[in-house]
Every structure is written in structure tokens, then in C-alpha cells.
PDB file of C-alpha atoms in Angstrom:
ATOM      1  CA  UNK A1262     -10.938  12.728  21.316  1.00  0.00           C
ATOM      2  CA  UNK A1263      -9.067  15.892  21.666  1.00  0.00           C
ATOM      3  CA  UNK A1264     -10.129  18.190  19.095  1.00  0.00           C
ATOM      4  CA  UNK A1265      -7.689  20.562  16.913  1.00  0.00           C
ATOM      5  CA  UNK A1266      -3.662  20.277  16.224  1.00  0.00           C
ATOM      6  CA  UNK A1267      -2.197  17.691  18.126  1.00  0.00           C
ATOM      7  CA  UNK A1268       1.217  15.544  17.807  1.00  0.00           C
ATOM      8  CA  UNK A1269       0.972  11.893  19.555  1.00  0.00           C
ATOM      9  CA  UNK A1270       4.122   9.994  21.214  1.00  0.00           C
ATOM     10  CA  UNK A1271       4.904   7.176  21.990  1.00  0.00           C
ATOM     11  CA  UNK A1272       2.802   5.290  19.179  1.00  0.00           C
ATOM     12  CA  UNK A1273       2.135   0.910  20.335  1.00  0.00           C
ATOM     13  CA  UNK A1274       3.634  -0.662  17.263  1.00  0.00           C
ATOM     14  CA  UNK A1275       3.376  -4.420  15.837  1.00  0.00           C
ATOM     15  CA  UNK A1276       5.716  -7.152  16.637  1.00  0.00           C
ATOM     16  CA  UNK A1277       9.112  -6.850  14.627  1.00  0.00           C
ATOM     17  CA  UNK A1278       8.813  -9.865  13.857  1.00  0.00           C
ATOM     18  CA  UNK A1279       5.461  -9.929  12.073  1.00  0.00           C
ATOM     19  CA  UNK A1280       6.366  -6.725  10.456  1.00  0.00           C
ATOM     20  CA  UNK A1281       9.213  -8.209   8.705  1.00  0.00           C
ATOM     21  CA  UNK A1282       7.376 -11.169   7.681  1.00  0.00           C
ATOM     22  CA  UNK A1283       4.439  -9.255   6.016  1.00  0.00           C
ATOM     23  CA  UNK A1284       7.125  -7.451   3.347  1.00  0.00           C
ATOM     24  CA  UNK A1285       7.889 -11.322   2.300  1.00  0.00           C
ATOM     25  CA  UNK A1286       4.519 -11.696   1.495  1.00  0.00           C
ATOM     26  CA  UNK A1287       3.740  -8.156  -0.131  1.00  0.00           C
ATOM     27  CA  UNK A1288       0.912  -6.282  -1.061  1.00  0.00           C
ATOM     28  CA  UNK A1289      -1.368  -8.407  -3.095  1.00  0.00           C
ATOM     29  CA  UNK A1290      -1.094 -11.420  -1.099  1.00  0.00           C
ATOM     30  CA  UNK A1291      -2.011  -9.337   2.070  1.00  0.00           C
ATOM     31  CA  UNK A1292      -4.659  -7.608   1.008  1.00  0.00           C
ATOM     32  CA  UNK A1293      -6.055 -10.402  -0.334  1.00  0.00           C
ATOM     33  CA  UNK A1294      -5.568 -12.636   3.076  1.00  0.00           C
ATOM     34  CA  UNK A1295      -7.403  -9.763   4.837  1.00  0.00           C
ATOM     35  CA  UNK A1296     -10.407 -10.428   2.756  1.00  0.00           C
ATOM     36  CA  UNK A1297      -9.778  -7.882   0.071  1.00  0.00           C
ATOM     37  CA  UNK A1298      -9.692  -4.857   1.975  1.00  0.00           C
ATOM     38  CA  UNK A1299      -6.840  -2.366   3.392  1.00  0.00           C
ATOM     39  CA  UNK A1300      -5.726  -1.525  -0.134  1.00  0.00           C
ATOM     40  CA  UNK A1301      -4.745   2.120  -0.671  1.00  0.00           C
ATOM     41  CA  UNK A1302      -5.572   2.081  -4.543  1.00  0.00           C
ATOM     42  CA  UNK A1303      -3.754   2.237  -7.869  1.00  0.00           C
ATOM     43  CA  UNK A1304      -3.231   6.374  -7.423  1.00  0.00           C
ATOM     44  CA  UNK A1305      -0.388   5.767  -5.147  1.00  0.00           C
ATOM     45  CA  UNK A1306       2.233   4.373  -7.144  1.00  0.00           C
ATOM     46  CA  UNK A1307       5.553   3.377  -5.792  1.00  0.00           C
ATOM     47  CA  UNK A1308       8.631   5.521  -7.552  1.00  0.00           C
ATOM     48  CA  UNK A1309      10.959   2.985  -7.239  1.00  0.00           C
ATOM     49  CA  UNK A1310      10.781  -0.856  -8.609  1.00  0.00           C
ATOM     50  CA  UNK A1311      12.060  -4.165  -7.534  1.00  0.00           C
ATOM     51  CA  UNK A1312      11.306  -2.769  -3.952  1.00  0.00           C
ATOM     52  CA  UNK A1313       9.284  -4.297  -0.993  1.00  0.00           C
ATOM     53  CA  UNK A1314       9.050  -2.415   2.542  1.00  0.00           C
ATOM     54  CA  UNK A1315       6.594  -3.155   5.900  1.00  0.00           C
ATOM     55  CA  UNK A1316       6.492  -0.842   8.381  1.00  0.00           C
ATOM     56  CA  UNK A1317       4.666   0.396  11.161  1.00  0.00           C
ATOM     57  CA  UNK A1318       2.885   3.796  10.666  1.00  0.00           C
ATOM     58  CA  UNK A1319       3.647   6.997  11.588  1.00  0.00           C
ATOM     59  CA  UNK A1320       0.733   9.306  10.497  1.00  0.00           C
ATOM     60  CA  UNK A1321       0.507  12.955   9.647  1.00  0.00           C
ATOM     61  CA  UNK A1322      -2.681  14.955   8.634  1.00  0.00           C
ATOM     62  CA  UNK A1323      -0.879  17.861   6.488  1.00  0.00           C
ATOM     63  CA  UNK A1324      -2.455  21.179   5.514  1.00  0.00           C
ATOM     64  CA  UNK A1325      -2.240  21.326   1.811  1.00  0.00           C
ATOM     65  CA  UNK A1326       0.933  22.607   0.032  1.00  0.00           C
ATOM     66  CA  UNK A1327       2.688  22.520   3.654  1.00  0.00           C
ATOM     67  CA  UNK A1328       4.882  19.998   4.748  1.00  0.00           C
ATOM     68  CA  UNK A1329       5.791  21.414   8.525  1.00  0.00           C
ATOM     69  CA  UNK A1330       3.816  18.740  10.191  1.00  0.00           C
ATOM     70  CA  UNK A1331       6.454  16.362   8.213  1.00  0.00           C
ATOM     71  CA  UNK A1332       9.199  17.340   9.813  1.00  0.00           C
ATOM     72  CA  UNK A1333       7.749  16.781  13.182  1.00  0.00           C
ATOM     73  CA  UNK A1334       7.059  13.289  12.367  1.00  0.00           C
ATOM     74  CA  UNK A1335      10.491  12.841  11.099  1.00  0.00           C
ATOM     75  CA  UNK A1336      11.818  13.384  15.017  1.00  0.00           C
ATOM     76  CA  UNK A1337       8.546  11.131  15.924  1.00  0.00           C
ATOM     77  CA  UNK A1338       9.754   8.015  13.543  1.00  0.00           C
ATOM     78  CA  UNK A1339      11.919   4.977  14.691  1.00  0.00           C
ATOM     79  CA  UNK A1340      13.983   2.615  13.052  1.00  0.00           C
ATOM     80  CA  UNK A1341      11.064   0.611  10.655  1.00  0.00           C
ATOM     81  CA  UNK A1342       8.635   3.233  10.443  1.00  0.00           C
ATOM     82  CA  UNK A1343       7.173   4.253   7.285  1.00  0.00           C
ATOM     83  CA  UNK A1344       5.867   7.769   7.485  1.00  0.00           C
ATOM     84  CA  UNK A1345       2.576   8.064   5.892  1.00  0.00           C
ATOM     85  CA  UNK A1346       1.523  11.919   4.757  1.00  0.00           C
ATOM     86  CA  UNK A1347      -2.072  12.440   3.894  1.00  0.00           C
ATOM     87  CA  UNK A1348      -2.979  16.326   3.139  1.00  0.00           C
ATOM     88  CA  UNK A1349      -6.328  17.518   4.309  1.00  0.00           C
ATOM     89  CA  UNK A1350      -7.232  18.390   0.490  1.00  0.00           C
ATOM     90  CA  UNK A1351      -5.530  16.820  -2.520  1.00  0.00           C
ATOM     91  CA  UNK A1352      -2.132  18.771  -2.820  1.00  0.00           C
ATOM     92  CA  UNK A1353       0.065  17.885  -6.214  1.00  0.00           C
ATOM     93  CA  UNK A1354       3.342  19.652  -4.265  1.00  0.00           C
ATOM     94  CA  UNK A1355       6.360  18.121  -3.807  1.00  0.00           C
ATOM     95  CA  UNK A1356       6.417  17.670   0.308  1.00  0.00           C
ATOM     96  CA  UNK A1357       9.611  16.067   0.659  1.00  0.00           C
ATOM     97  CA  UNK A1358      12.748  15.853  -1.658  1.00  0.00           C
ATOM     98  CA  UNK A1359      16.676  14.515  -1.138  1.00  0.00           C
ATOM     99  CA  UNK A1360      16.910  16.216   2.205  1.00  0.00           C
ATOM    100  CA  UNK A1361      14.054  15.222   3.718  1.00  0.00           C
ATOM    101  CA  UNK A1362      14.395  12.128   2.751  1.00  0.00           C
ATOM    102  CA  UNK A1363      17.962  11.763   3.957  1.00  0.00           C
ATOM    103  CA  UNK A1364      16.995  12.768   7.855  1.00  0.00           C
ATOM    104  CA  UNK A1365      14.419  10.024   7.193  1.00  0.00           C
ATOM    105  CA  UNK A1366      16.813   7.471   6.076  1.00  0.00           C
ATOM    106  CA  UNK A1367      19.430   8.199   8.492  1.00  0.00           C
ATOM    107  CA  UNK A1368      16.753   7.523  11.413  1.00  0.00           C
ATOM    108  CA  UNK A1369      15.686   4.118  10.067  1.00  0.00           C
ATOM    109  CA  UNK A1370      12.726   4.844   8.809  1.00  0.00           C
ATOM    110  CA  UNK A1371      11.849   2.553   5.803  1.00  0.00           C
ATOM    111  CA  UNK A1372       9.637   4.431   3.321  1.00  0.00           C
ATOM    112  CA  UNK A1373       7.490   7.434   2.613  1.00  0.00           C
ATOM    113  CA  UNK A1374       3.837   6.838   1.489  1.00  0.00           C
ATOM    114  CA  UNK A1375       1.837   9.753   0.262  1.00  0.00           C
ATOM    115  CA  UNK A1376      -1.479  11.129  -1.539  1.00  0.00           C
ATOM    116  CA  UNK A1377       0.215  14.439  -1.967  1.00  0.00           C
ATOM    117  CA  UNK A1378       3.316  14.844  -3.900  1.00  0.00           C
ATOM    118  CA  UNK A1379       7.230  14.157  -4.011  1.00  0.00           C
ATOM    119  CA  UNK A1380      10.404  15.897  -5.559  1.00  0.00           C
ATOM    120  CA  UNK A1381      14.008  15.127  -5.834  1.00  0.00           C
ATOM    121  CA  UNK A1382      12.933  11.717  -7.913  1.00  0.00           C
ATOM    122  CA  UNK A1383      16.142  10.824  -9.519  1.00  0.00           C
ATOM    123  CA  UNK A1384      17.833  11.596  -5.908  1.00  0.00           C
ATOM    124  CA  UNK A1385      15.224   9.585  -4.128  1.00  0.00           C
ATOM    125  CA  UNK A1386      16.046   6.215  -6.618  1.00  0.00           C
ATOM    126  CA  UNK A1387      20.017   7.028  -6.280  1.00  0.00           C
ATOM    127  CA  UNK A1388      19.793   6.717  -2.861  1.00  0.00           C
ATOM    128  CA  UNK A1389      17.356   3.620  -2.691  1.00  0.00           C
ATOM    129  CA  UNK A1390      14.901   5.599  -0.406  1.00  0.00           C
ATOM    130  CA  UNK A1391      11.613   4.078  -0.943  1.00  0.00           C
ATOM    131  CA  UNK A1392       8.442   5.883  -2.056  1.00  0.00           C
ATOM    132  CA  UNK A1393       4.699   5.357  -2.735  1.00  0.00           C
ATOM    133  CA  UNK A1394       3.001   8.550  -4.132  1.00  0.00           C
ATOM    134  CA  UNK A1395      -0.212   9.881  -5.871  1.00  0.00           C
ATOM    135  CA  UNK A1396       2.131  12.999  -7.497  1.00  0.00           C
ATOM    136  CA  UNK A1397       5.796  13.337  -8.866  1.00  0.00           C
ATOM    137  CA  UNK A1398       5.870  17.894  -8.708  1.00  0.00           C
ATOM    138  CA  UNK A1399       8.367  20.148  -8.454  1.00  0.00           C
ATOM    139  CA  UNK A1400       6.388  22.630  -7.239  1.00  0.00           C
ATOM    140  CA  UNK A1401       7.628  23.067  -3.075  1.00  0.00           C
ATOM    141  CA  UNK A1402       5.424  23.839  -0.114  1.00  0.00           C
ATOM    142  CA  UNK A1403       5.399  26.187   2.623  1.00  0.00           C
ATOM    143  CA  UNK A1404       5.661  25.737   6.243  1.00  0.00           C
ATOM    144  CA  UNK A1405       3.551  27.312   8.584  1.00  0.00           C
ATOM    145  CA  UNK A1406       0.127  25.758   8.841  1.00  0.00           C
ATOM    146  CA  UNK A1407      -0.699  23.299  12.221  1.00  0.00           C
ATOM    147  CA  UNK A1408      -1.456  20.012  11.423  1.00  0.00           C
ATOM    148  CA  UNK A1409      -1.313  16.580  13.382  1.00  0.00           C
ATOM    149  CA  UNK A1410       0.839  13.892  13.891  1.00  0.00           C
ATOM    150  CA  UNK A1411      -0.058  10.349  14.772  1.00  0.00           C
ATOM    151  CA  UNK A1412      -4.083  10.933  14.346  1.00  0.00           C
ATOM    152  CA  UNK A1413      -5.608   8.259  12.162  1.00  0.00           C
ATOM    153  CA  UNK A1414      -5.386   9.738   8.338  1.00  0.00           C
ATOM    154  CA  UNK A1415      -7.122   8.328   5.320  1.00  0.00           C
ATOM    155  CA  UNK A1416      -5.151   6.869   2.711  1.00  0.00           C
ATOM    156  CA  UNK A1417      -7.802   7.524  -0.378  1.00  0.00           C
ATOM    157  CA  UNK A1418     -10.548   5.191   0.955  1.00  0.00           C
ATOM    158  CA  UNK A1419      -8.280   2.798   3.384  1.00  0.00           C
ATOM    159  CA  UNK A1420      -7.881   4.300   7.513  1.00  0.00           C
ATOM    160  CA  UNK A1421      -4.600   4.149   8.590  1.00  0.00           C
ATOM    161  CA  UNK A1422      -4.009   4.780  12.561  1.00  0.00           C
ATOM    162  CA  UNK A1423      -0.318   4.833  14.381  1.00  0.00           C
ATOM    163  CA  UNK A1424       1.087   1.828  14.567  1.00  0.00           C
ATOM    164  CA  UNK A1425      -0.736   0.077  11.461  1.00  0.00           C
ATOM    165  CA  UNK A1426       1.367  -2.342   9.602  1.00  0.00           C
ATOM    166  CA  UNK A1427       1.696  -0.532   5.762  1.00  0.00           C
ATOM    167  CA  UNK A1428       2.973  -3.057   3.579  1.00  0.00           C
ATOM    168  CA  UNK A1429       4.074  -1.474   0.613  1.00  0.00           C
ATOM    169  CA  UNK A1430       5.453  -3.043  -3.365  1.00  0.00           C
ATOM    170  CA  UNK A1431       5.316  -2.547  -7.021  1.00  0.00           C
ATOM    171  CA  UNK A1432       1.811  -3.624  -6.469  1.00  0.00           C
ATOM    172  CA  UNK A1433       0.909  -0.816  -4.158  1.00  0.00           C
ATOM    173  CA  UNK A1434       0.510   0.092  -0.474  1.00  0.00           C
ATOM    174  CA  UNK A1435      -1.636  -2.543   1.697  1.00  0.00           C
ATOM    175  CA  UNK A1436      -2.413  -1.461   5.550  1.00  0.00           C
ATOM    176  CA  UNK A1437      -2.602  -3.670   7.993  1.00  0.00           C
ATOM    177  CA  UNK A1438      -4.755  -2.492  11.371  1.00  0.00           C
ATOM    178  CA  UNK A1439      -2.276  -3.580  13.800  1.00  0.00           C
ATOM    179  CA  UNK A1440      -4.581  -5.364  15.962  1.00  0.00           C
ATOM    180  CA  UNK A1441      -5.025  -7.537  12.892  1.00  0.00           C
ATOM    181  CA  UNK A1442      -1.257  -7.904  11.924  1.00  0.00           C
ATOM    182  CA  UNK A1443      -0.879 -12.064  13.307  1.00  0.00           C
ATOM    183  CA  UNK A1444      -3.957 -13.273  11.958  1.00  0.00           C
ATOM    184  CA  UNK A1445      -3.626 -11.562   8.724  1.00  0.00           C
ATOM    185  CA  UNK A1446       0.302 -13.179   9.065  1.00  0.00           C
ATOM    186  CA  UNK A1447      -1.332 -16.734   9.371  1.00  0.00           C
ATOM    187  CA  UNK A1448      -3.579 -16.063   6.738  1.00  0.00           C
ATOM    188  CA  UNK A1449      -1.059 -14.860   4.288  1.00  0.00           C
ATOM    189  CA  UNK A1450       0.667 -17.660   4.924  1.00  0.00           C
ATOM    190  CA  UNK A1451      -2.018 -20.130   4.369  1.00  0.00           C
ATOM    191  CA  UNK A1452      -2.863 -18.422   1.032  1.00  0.00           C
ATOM    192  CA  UNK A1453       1.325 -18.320  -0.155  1.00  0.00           C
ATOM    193  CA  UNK A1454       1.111 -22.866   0.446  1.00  0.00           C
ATOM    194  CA  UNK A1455      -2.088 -23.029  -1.399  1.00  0.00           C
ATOM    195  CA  UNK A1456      -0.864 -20.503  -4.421  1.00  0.00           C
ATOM    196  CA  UNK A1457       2.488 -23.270  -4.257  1.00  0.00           C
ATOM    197  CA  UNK A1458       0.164 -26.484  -4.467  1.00  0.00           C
ATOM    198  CA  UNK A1459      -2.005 -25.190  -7.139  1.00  0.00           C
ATOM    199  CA  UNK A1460       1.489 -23.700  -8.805  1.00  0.00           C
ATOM    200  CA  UNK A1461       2.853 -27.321  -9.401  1.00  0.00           C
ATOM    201  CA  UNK A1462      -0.621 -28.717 -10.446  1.00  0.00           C
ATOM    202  CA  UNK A1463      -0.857 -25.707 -13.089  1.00  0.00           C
ATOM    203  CA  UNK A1464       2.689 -26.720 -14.605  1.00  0.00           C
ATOM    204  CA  UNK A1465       1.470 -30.696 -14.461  1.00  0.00           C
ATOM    205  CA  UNK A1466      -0.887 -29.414 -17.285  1.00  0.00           C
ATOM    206  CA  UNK A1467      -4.487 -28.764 -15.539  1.00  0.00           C
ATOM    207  CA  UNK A1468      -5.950 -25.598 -16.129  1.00  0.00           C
ATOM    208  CA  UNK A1469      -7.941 -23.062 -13.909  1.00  0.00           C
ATOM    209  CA  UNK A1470     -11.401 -23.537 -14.997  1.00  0.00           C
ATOM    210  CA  UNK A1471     -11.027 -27.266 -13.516  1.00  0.00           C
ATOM    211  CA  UNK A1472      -8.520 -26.534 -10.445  1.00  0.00           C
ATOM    212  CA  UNK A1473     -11.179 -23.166  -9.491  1.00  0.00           C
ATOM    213  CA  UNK A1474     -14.700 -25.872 -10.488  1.00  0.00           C
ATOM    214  CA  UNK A1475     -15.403 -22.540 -12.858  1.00  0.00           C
ATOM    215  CA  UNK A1476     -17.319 -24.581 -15.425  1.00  0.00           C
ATOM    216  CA  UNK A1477     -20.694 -24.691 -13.318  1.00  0.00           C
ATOM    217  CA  UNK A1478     -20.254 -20.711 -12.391  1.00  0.00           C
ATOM    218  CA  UNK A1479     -20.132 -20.344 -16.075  1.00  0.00           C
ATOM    219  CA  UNK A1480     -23.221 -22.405 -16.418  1.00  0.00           C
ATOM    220  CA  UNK A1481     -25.072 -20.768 -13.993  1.00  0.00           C
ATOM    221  CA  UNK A1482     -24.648 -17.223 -15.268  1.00  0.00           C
ATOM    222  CA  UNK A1483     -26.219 -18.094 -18.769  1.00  0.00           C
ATOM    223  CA  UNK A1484     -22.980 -18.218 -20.555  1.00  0.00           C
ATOM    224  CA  UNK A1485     -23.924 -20.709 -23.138  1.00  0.00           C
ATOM    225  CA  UNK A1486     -21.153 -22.739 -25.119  1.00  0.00           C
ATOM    226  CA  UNK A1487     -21.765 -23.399 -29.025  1.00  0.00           C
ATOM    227  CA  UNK A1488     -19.788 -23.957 -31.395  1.00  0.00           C
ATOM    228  CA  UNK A1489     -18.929 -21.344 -34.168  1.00  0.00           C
ATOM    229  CA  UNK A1490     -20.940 -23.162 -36.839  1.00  0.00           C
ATOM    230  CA  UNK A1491     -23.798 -23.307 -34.704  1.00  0.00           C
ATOM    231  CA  UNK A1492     -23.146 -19.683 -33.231  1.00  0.00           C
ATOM    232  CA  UNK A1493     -22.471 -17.884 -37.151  1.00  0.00           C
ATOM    233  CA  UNK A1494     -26.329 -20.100 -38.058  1.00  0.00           C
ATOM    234  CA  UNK A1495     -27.566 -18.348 -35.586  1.00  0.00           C
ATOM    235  CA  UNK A1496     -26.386 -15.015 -36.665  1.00  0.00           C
ATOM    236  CA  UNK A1497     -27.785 -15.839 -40.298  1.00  0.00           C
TER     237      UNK A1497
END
């Protein structure tokens, strides 16, 4: 692996297609079809609501309080990309506002997700670009420290590499490895049809702890069941 600064081209990104799909399905669902793993965490909060974005990844390892390694991925990103900006060091500055966010919006790219900071919120909602941060601050950055582009990055405790599928909602951000992204489709899907079945049998009256058989998980924890005359005698 090549060792200091570097920017990557020409990133392999997942199938449209699949892409799309995943938003349908949002964060929750995918995360939990990929076994309960690839989400980022409840720090990174969108700034937006009623909005659902996939994308495919365009990475940047940022030094903290500068946001010139931003800019360079702004002339990396296509139409669907969502840039993802993870500082070296946690860095509360605002590393994009209105302006930024306009080049991005203007070249397709479908969100910004962040564990550094944002500015410009009201402008950023007016002009419906989507957001996922860990910090609203006005404070600005500088612009003059190397950094990378298109290196893998870690979102808090999930690795995100070019080309990953982020799946983002006002549950959260979800990646998707892209290597993963059609099996993790299927499985979504899978898990959406048996949510549905179990959706009708839950308004035809039955309850969880018979649809889930969570009676004998009870049991076998030691949860005992009294009644409350026999459970205040026993407190006499």
C-alpha cells in the first residue's frame, strides 16, 4: 500500500441498480440484513428529515480543522456519490457550508456524511442537500494540510472503502462493502416480505411473544411469572 498523501481515481462502484434499491430499503433494514453490522452509530445524525439517500462512496481522510482534501474529492465525485469525510482526530469545525455544498449538488452527488462538522444548516435544508453529521459548528477550517482521497476511512467503528454502498436515513448511515451490495439486496428483501407477513398477522390480533416463540426464552432465563398476590406475599 502506498504510504503517505495520496488521491485515488477512477474508484469500481456498485451496480446502479442495486444502489437505488438499497435507499428503498434504508438503514435499519440493511444493517440488519447484513447481520447487524456496517452501522456508523447514533453520533452521526442526519440534519435533514423525511430523507433517504444510497450512494456509492467517495472517501477522504481529512487533517483536522482542514477541509482542502474536500474539495479534491468534490472534482473526484460522480453523479450518486455520497462523499464521506472522516478527520484524522475528532474535529467539531464546520468543513463544508452552502457553497460547498452547492458544487456538490450541481455534480450529482447525493449526500455528505461526516464525523467532523457542518455549517450553513438552514442553507443546507433550503436547498434539500442531504447531510449525516457528528457536529452542527460555525467555527470554519483552514486549508493547507495533505490528506487522502479514496483510502478506506473509518466511520466511528464501521470501514468504509471507495466504492462502498452508504445507505443513509433518519435512522442513520448503514455501509454496505460493495462486494457485499447483491446479497445484502436479496437479504433485505427477504427480511422487508417477512416484516409484511408478520405485519398482517400482528393487526389479526396475535402478539409478539407468540409470533417470536418468546415465552420459552423467558422461561429459560429464570424470569418467573406470579401473580401480584403471590409476588406482594412474598415481599411480606
Amino acid at each position: 500500500m502506498t504510504a503517505g498523501p495520496v488521491i485515488v481515481t477512477d474508484i469500481a462502484r456498485a451496480d446502479a441498480a442495486i444502489v437505488d434499491a438499497l435507499a428503498a430499503f434504508g438503514s435499519a433494514t440493511v444493517h440488519e440484513a447484513m447481520g447487524r453490522i456496517g452501522y456508523a452509530g447514533p453520533r452521526i445524525r442526519p440534519l435533514q428529515s423525511g430523507t433517504a439517500i444510497a450512494g456509492s462512496a467517495v472517501t477522504v481522510q481529512a487533517a483536522p480543522g482542514d477541509n482542502l482534501m474536500v474539495h479534491v474529492a468534490i472534482e473526484q465525485a460522480q453523479p450518486g456519490d455520497v462523499i464521506v469525510v472522516v478527520p484524522v482526530t475528532d474535529s467539531p469545525y464546520g468543513f463544508i457550508g452552502d457553497l460547498m455544498a452547492t458544487q456538490m449538488q450541481v455534480r450529482g452527488v447525493r449526500g455528505y456524511v461526516t464525523t467532523g462538522g457542518v455549517r450553513d444548516t438552514a442553507e443546507l435544508r433550503g436547498m434539500g442537500f442531504p447531510v449525516w453529521t457528528a457536529h452542527v459548528s460555525a467555527q470554519g477550517t483552514v486549508k493547507d494540510t495533505a490528506g487522502s482521497v479514496n483510502v478506506p476511512v473509518l466511520l466511528h467503528d464501521v470501514r468504509v472503502c471507495a466504492g462502498d454502498i452508504v445507505v443513509a436515513d433518519d435512522d442513520g448511515v448503514t455501509v454496505v462493502p460493495r462486494a457485499r451490495a447483491a446479497a445484502t439486496l436479496e437479504a433485505a428483501q427477504a427480511r422487508v416480505d417477512r416484516e409484511a407477513a408478520n405485519r398482517e398477522r400482528y393487526r389479526a390480533g396475535e402478539i409478539s411473544m407468540d409470533l417470536n416463540a418468546l415465552r420459552p426464552v423467558i422461561a429459560d432465563l429464570g424470569v418467573r411469572v406470579v401473580t401480584q398476590a403471590e409476588f406482594e406475599a412474598e415481599d411480606d
